[in-house]
Short mmCIF file of C-alpha atoms and ligand atoms in Angstrom, two decimals:
data_model
loop_
_atom_site.label_atom_id
_atom_site.label_comp_id
_atom_site.label_asym_id
_atom_site.label_seq_id
_atom_site.Cartn_x
_atom_site.Cartn_y
_atom_site.Cartn_z
CA MET A 166 98.90 120.71 150.58
CA ASP A 167 95.47 121.96 151.64
CA ILE A 168 93.67 121.93 148.33
CA GLN A 169 90.50 123.63 149.62
CA ASN A 170 92.57 126.58 150.97
CA LEU A 171 94.45 126.81 147.78
CA LEU A 172 91.20 126.98 145.64
CA ASP A 173 89.72 129.68 147.95
CA ASP A 174 92.97 131.57 147.63
CA ILE A 175 92.88 131.27 143.84
CA VAL A 176 89.34 132.70 143.78
CA GLY A 177 90.73 135.79 145.52
CA THR A 178 93.90 136.03 143.43
CA ILE A 179 91.86 135.80 140.18
CA LYS A 180 89.36 138.53 141.05
CA PRO A 181 91.14 141.35 139.32
CA GLN A 182 90.96 139.44 135.99
CA LEU A 183 87.24 138.77 136.07
CA GLY A 184 85.35 140.59 133.33
CA GLN A 185 88.39 140.78 131.17
CA GLY A 186 87.96 139.68 127.56
CA GLU A 187 84.67 139.22 125.71
CA THR A 188 81.83 136.74 126.00
CA ALA A 189 81.11 134.58 122.94
CA ARG A 190 78.85 137.15 121.24
CA TYR A 191 78.53 135.07 117.97
CA ILE A 192 76.18 132.87 119.97
CA PRO A 193 73.89 135.67 121.33
CA GLN A 194 72.66 133.58 124.25
CA LEU A 195 76.33 133.12 125.45
CA GLY A 196 77.06 136.82 124.81
CA ASP A 197 74.58 137.74 127.57
CA VAL A 198 76.12 135.73 130.36
CA ALA A 199 77.51 137.86 133.23
CA ALA A 200 81.30 137.91 132.74
CA ASP A 201 82.30 138.49 136.38
CA GLN A 202 81.68 134.93 137.47
CA PHE A 203 84.42 132.35 138.34
CA GLY A 204 84.34 128.80 139.58
CA ILE A 205 86.89 126.07 140.17
CA SER A 206 86.54 122.39 141.18
CA VAL A 207 89.03 119.57 141.54
CA ALA A 208 88.03 115.97 141.58
CA THR A 209 90.60 113.32 142.69
CA GLY A 210 90.82 109.70 141.50
CA ASP A 211 89.60 108.51 144.90
CA GLY A 212 86.39 110.54 144.63
CA GLU A 213 87.24 113.65 146.75
CA VAL A 214 85.83 116.92 145.38
CA TYR A 215 87.16 120.42 146.26
CA ALA A 216 85.45 123.47 144.97
CA SER A 217 85.27 127.23 145.31
CA GLY A 218 83.59 130.33 143.76
CA ASP A 219 80.73 129.75 141.34
CA SER A 220 81.65 126.08 141.10
CA GLU A 221 78.01 124.85 141.08
CA VAL A 222 76.65 127.26 138.55
CA PRO A 223 75.76 125.42 135.31
CA PHE A 224 77.36 126.89 132.14
CA SER A 225 77.42 125.95 128.50
CA ILE A 226 80.18 123.42 127.93
CA GLN A 227 80.50 124.12 124.20
CA SER A 228 83.66 122.64 122.81
CA ILE A 229 84.50 120.71 126.03
CA SER A 230 81.86 118.25 124.71
CA LYS A 231 84.30 117.39 121.93
CA VAL A 232 86.54 115.38 124.25
CA PHE A 233 83.57 113.21 125.31
CA ALA A 234 82.35 112.71 121.77
CA LEU A 235 85.89 111.56 120.78
CA ALA A 236 86.17 109.20 123.70
CA LEU A 237 82.85 107.64 122.66
CA VAL A 238 83.87 107.22 119.09
CA LEU A 239 87.26 105.71 120.04
CA ALA A 240 85.44 103.39 122.47
CA GLY A 241 82.89 102.48 119.79
CA ASP A 242 85.04 101.71 116.83
CA GLY A 243 88.74 102.27 117.69
CA ASP A 244 91.24 103.92 115.48
CA GLY A 245 89.10 104.26 112.32
CA ILE A 246 88.34 107.91 112.96
CA TRP A 247 92.07 108.84 112.32
CA LYS A 248 91.57 108.12 108.65
CA ARG A 249 89.05 111.01 108.57
CA VAL A 250 90.70 113.62 110.85
CA PHE A 251 94.40 114.38 111.54
CA ARG A 252 95.84 115.02 114.98
CA GLU A 253 98.09 117.97 114.52
CA PRO A 254 97.69 121.50 116.01
CA SER A 255 95.95 123.86 113.58
CA GLY A 256 97.57 127.11 114.48
CA ASN A 257 94.29 128.64 113.22
CA PRO A 258 91.14 129.76 114.83
CA PHE A 259 88.72 126.95 115.83
CA ASN A 260 86.19 127.90 113.22
CA SER A 261 88.59 128.54 110.34
CA LEU A 262 87.57 127.49 106.90
CA VAL A 263 90.78 127.97 104.84
CA GLN A 264 92.81 125.05 106.07
CA LEU A 265 90.07 122.62 105.40
CA GLU A 266 90.17 123.38 101.63
CA HIS A 267 93.93 123.19 101.54
CA GLU A 268 93.92 119.81 103.13
CA ASP A 269 91.12 118.33 100.97
CA GLY A 270 88.54 118.07 103.61
CA ILE A 271 90.57 116.25 106.29
CA PRO A 272 90.46 118.47 109.39
CA ARG A 273 93.60 119.17 111.33
CA ASN A 274 92.41 117.65 114.56
CA PRO A 275 89.17 116.55 116.25
CA PHE A 276 88.90 119.65 118.50
CA ILE A 277 88.62 122.33 115.80
CA ASN A 278 85.04 122.70 114.64
CA ALA A 279 85.64 120.85 111.33
CA GLY A 280 87.28 117.90 113.13
CA ALA A 281 84.50 117.78 115.78
CA LEU A 282 81.80 117.68 113.00
CA VAL A 283 83.50 114.56 111.64
CA VAL A 284 83.69 112.94 115.01
CA THR A 285 80.05 113.80 115.70
CA ASP A 286 79.05 112.42 112.31
CA ARG A 287 80.73 109.09 113.31
CA LEU A 288 78.98 109.19 116.62
CA VAL A 289 75.68 109.62 114.90
CA SER A 290 76.35 106.56 112.76
CA ILE A 291 77.31 104.52 115.75
CA THR A 292 74.48 105.56 118.21
CA GLN A 293 71.81 107.36 115.98
CA ASP A 294 71.74 109.99 118.86
CA ALA A 295 75.08 111.53 119.30
CA ALA A 296 74.15 114.29 121.72
CA GLY A 297 72.08 111.81 123.70
CA ALA A 298 75.19 109.53 123.99
CA VAL A 299 77.34 112.40 125.21
CA LEU A 300 74.63 113.39 127.67
CA ASP A 301 74.32 109.84 129.09
CA LEU A 302 78.12 109.62 129.59
CA LEU A 303 78.25 113.00 131.30
CA ARG A 304 75.30 112.16 133.60
CA THR A 305 76.71 108.80 134.57
CA GLU A 306 80.29 109.96 135.22
CA SER A 307 79.20 113.17 137.11
CA GLY A 308 76.47 111.34 138.96
CA ASN A 309 74.15 114.24 138.25
CA ASN A 310 71.01 113.21 136.37
CA SER A 311 69.80 116.68 136.01
CA VAL A 312 72.55 117.56 133.53
CA GLN A 313 70.74 118.58 130.30
CA ILE A 314 70.85 120.40 127.00
CA ASP A 315 70.17 124.14 127.37
CA SER A 316 67.61 124.53 124.59
CA ALA A 317 67.85 128.37 124.58
CA VAL A 318 71.59 128.15 123.83
CA ALA A 319 70.94 125.34 121.18
CA GLN A 320 68.39 127.49 119.45
CA SER A 321 70.54 130.52 119.57
CA GLU A 322 73.57 128.62 118.05
CA ALA A 323 71.40 127.04 115.45
CA ARG A 324 70.18 130.45 114.31
CA HIS A 325 73.87 131.58 113.87
CA SER A 326 75.52 128.42 112.50
CA HIS A 327 76.45 129.52 109.03
CA ARG A 328 80.10 128.94 109.53
CA ASN A 329 79.64 125.48 110.97
CA ALA A 330 77.14 124.69 108.28
CA SER A 331 79.71 125.73 105.66
CA LEU A 332 82.30 123.54 107.19
CA ALA A 333 79.93 120.60 107.19
CA HIS A 334 78.89 121.13 103.57
CA PHE A 335 82.49 121.31 102.57
CA LEU A 336 83.23 118.13 104.49
CA ALA A 337 80.28 116.52 102.68
CA SER A 338 81.49 117.72 99.31
CA CYS A 339 84.81 115.96 99.99
CA GLY A 340 82.97 112.70 101.01
CA ASN A 341 83.94 113.13 104.72
CA LEU A 342 80.44 113.00 106.18
CA GLU A 343 78.42 109.73 106.45
CA ASN A 344 75.12 111.49 107.47
CA PRO A 345 73.08 114.39 106.11
CA VAL A 346 74.69 117.77 106.97
CA GLN A 347 71.67 118.89 108.94
CA ASP A 348 71.66 115.79 111.16
CA VAL A 349 75.32 116.28 111.98
CA LEU A 350 74.90 120.00 112.69
CA ASP A 351 71.92 119.41 114.92
CA ALA A 352 73.81 116.79 116.94
CA TYR A 353 76.91 118.95 117.17
CA ILE A 354 74.97 121.98 118.27
CA ASN A 355 73.06 119.92 120.94
CA GLN A 356 76.24 118.43 122.34
CA CYS A 357 77.72 121.94 122.58
CA SER A 358 74.69 123.23 124.40
CA LEU A 359 74.98 120.87 127.33
CA ALA A 360 74.93 122.87 130.52
CA MET A 361 77.13 121.65 133.50
CA SER A 362 78.87 123.10 136.52
CA CYS A 363 82.67 122.97 137.22
CA THR A 364 82.06 120.20 139.80
CA ASP A 365 79.94 118.21 137.27
CA LEU A 366 82.68 118.56 134.72
CA ALA A 367 85.55 117.74 136.99
CA LEU A 368 83.66 114.57 138.07
CA ALA A 369 82.70 113.55 134.60
CA SER A 370 86.35 113.87 133.29
CA ARG A 371 87.83 111.60 135.89
CA PHE A 372 88.25 108.68 133.42
CA LEU A 373 90.82 110.86 131.55
CA ALA A 374 92.95 110.88 134.69
CA SER A 375 92.23 107.22 135.54
CA ASN A 376 93.52 105.34 132.40
CA GLY A 377 89.97 105.30 130.89
CA ILE A 378 88.30 103.67 133.82
CA CYS A 379 84.69 104.85 134.53
CA VAL A 380 83.19 105.73 137.83
CA ASP A 381 81.60 102.20 138.09
CA GLY A 382 85.07 100.56 137.52
CA THR A 383 84.45 99.49 133.90
CA PRO A 384 86.87 100.72 131.15
CA LEU A 385 85.50 103.23 128.61
CA LEU A 386 88.99 103.56 126.98
CA SER A 387 92.14 101.46 127.19
CA SER A 388 95.08 102.99 128.82
CA PRO A 389 96.82 103.73 125.42
CA GLN A 390 93.69 105.36 124.15
CA THR A 391 93.46 107.61 127.21
CA LYS A 392 97.05 108.54 126.72
CA ARG A 393 96.35 109.57 123.18
CA ILE A 394 93.21 111.71 123.98
CA ASN A 395 95.28 113.55 126.67
CA ALA A 396 98.07 114.09 124.13
CA VAL A 397 95.64 115.52 121.59
CA MET A 398 94.24 117.73 124.30
CA LEU A 399 97.61 119.02 125.14
CA THR A 400 98.57 119.87 121.57
CA CYS A 401 95.17 120.85 120.15
CA GLY A 402 92.69 121.43 123.06
CA THR A 403 93.01 125.22 123.19
CA TYR A 404 93.29 125.83 119.53
CA ASP A 405 95.82 128.40 118.34
CA ALA A 406 96.71 129.14 121.92
CA ALA A 407 97.70 125.46 122.71
CA GLY A 408 101.39 126.40 122.93
CA GLU A 409 100.67 129.25 125.38
CA PHE A 410 98.39 126.92 127.43
CA ALA A 411 101.07 124.20 127.59
CA TYR A 412 103.63 126.96 128.58
CA ARG A 413 101.48 128.33 131.33
CA VAL A 414 99.52 125.36 132.68
CA GLY A 415 101.55 122.24 131.51
CA LEU A 416 98.49 119.98 131.39
CA PRO A 417 96.09 118.46 128.82
CA GLY A 418 93.22 120.76 128.58
CA LYS A 419 90.04 121.50 126.63
CA SER A 420 88.33 124.76 126.49
CA GLY A 421 84.89 125.90 125.33
CA VAL A 422 83.51 129.36 124.34
CA GLY A 423 81.12 129.22 127.28
CA GLY A 424 84.25 130.05 129.36
CA GLY A 425 84.84 126.57 130.77
CA ILE A 426 88.15 124.59 130.64
CA ILE A 427 88.89 121.03 131.93
CA ALA A 428 92.44 119.96 132.62
CA VAL A 429 93.82 116.51 133.41
CA VAL A 430 96.56 115.51 135.85
CA PRO A 431 97.12 111.87 134.77
CA ASN A 432 96.74 109.35 137.63
CA ASN A 433 95.91 112.07 140.01
CA CYS A 434 92.94 114.51 139.43
CA THR A 435 90.89 116.62 137.08
CA ILE A 436 90.35 120.38 137.37
CA SER A 437 87.55 122.37 135.91
CA VAL A 438 87.43 126.16 135.82
CA TRP A 439 84.84 128.56 134.43
CA SER A 440 84.78 132.24 133.71
CA PRO A 441 82.95 133.69 130.67
CA GLY A 442 85.47 136.34 129.49
CA LEU A 443 87.40 134.96 126.60
CA GLY A 444 90.75 135.90 125.02
CA ARG A 445 91.52 136.23 121.35
CA SER A 446 91.63 132.39 120.74
CA GLY A 447 88.34 131.76 122.57
CA ASN A 448 89.74 130.45 125.86
CA SER A 449 88.63 131.85 129.31
CA ILE A 450 91.20 134.45 130.46
CA ALA A 451 90.58 134.01 134.09
CA GLY A 452 90.25 130.26 133.61
CA VAL A 453 93.80 129.92 132.11
CA ALA A 454 95.17 132.27 134.80
CA ALA A 455 93.61 130.07 137.54
CA LEU A 456 95.04 126.84 136.05
CA ASP A 457 98.40 128.54 135.72
CA GLU A 458 98.19 129.45 139.41
CA PHE A 459 97.03 125.96 140.37
CA THR A 460 99.81 124.05 138.57
CA THR A 461 102.53 126.49 139.47
CA ARG A 462 101.65 126.37 143.26
CA THR A 463 101.06 122.71 143.44
CA GLY A 464 103.78 121.51 141.06
CA LEU A 465 101.01 119.30 139.57
CA SER A 466 101.87 119.41 135.93
CA ILE A 467 103.11 116.81 133.45
CA PHE A 468 106.37 118.65 133.16
N1 LIG B 532 79.57 125.68 119.51
C1 LIG B 532 80.71 126.30 119.35
C2 LIG B 532 80.95 126.52 117.82
O1 LIG B 532 80.71 125.69 117.13
C3 LIG B 532 81.88 125.73 119.97
C4 LIG B 532 83.17 126.51 119.80
C5 LIG B 532 84.03 126.48 121.04
O2 LIG B 532 83.66 126.30 122.18
N2 LIG B 532 85.35 126.79 120.78
O3 LIG B 532 81.38 127.62 117.29
#
């Protein structure tokens, strides 16, 4: 299969879907991004990269950062985090408040906002600079030292973070935060505001397709830990649309409201797509369609 031809073809196939959906207007800086952009990159385990469309344009990775924060926490102190966060699909929007109260301050999974705040809290405890730790990992694994936090996006999100602040305060009231609410919120907002391209992200995710082994050959995660992160991505990575994503794409994946999605073909490759128009659950409409096209045409899914 000629992957480059396939990606070029997907860019053409996906064109009619560009601009569908809504950009993430609740973070004004993201609401303003031109919705008719689309990029796709594939990085293979042996270092090949194939890319097409707007694959080199940096975008806000948003919740995709939650995968890397979780990887660092699992690498740093093993399974302890699972006492503070469940690993079940939520069936609710990523920023929902109701479930957290029903379940006494233990978030459903590490990829909804409440769960990610707990993971980032732990990463603050381990590293003192959670967003910096995520940034270092992403720079090293992508090989791109110019990856950085987009401060305009961070400020925009900080000014509109009432929901995440309420989740964090509720977690604190249940004794499920180790650090001050504001420190956790700042770290979370900064990690979400990292800007990267599809190619950067596909490269940086390769350890998830390589049994946890980093680009320099050292292990970040054990093979079982990598299996578990991929499993949680499959069941929870696209929120209340995780069932639909598994049905259409058939791969572990993680989306962000910047319009990016990463997907993992274990022991083979990673795929990163980006297009800013989001569906009801906050996943890129054209991005999901492109991944559906990719796995359907290549047969590269876990099913
Ligand atoms: N920073 C965003 C938020 O907290 C991340 C959400 C997302 O990408 N799904 O609302």
